[in-house]
Amino acid sequence: MKYIVLTGLLLLGGCTSWHNPSLDLSVNRSERFAADRAECLERSQKATNSAPDNDLPQRTYTQDQDFYAKEVKAFQRCMNAKGWIKK
């Protein structure tokens, strides 16, 4: 049962993509997306102090999930600020 649920979540999670309707047609969208994604990923890791390093203390599963949720929210805010919307 667990594998069926995980497969369903992976299929549904793969159906969304980022779009930026404000970009000019002359701009290479895939290059801009890659640059914006990399910058937002770095910014979200710095903002939430979740960037991996070797000196991390032992955290519980719940604490790890809280860090991950904060990082995802920060990433989405950054992408939205750059004009990308998730469809």
PDB file of C-alpha atoms in Angstrom, residues 25-66:
ATOM      1  CA  LEU A  25       9.908  36.012 -26.211  1.00  0.00           C
ATOM      2  CA  SER A  26      13.530  36.836 -27.000  1.00  0.00           C
ATOM      3  CA  VAL A  27      14.659  35.450 -23.619  1.00  0.00           C
ATOM      4  CA  ASN A  28      15.694  31.812 -23.429  1.00  0.00           C
ATOM      5  CA  ARG A  29      13.222  30.574 -20.821  1.00  0.00           C
ATOM      6  CA  SER A  30      15.099  27.420 -19.877  1.00  0.00           C
ATOM      7  CA  GLU A  31      18.341  29.305 -19.212  1.00  0.00           C
ATOM      8  CA  ARG A  32      16.518  31.977 -17.204  1.00  0.00           C
ATOM      9  CA  PHE A  33      14.670  29.309 -15.219  1.00  0.00           C
ATOM     10  CA  ALA A  34      17.901  27.439 -14.439  1.00  0.00           C
ATOM     11  CA  ALA A  35      19.598  30.644 -13.257  1.00  0.00           C
ATOM     12  CA  ASP A  36      16.614  31.781 -11.174  1.00  0.00           C
ATOM     13  CA  ARG A  37      16.148  28.299  -9.703  1.00  0.00           C
ATOM     14  CA  ALA A  38      19.790  28.042  -8.671  1.00  0.00           C
ATOM     15  CA  GLU A  39      19.732  31.500  -7.092  1.00  0.00           C
ATOM     16  CA  CYS A  40      16.468  30.844  -5.238  1.00  0.00           C
ATOM     17  CA  LEU A  41      17.665  27.472  -4.016  1.00  0.00           C
ATOM     18  CA  GLU A  42      20.827  29.028  -2.607  1.00  0.00           C
ATOM     19  CA  ARG A  43      18.915  31.911  -1.036  1.00  0.00           C
ATOM     20  CA  SER A  44      16.338  29.609   0.551  1.00  0.00           C
ATOM     21  CA  GLN A  45      19.035  27.389   2.051  1.00  0.00           C
ATOM     22  CA  LYS A  46      20.838  30.404   3.498  1.00  0.00           C
ATOM     23  CA  ALA A  47      17.632  31.960   4.820  1.00  0.00           C
ATOM     24  CA  THR A  48      16.609  28.797   6.661  1.00  0.00           C
ATOM     25  CA  ASN A  49      20.110  27.640   7.637  1.00  0.00           C
ATOM     26  CA  SER A  50      19.410  24.293   5.990  1.00  0.00           C
ATOM     27  CA  ALA A  51      22.445  24.211   3.719  1.00  0.00           C
ATOM     28  CA  PRO A  52      24.225  20.911   4.284  1.00  0.00           C
ATOM     29  CA  ASP A  53      27.465  20.900   6.221  1.00  0.00           C
ATOM     30  CA  ASN A  54      29.373  18.377   8.277  1.00  0.00           C
ATOM     31  CA  ASP A  55      28.797  20.044  11.637  1.00  0.00           C
ATOM     32  CA  LEU A  56      25.033  19.598  11.811  1.00  0.00           C
ATOM     33  CA  PRO A  57      23.803  18.468  15.197  1.00  0.00           C
ATOM     34  CA  GLN A  58      21.648  15.392  15.426  1.00  0.00           C
ATOM     35  CA  ARG A  59      18.090  16.468  14.691  1.00  0.00           C
ATOM     36  CA  THR A  60      14.859  14.575  14.951  1.00  0.00           C
ATOM     37  CA  TYR A  61      12.745  13.678  11.954  1.00  0.00           C
ATOM     38  CA  THR A  62      10.203  16.353  12.896  1.00  0.00           C
ATOM     39  CA  GLN A  63      12.898  19.029  13.071  1.00  0.00           C
ATOM     40  CA  ASP A  64      14.221  17.992   9.658  1.00  0.00           C
ATOM     41  CA  GLN A  65      10.725  18.213   8.197  1.00  0.00           C
ATOM     42  CA  ASP A  66      10.234  21.680   9.701  1.00  0.00           C
TER      43      ASP A  66
END
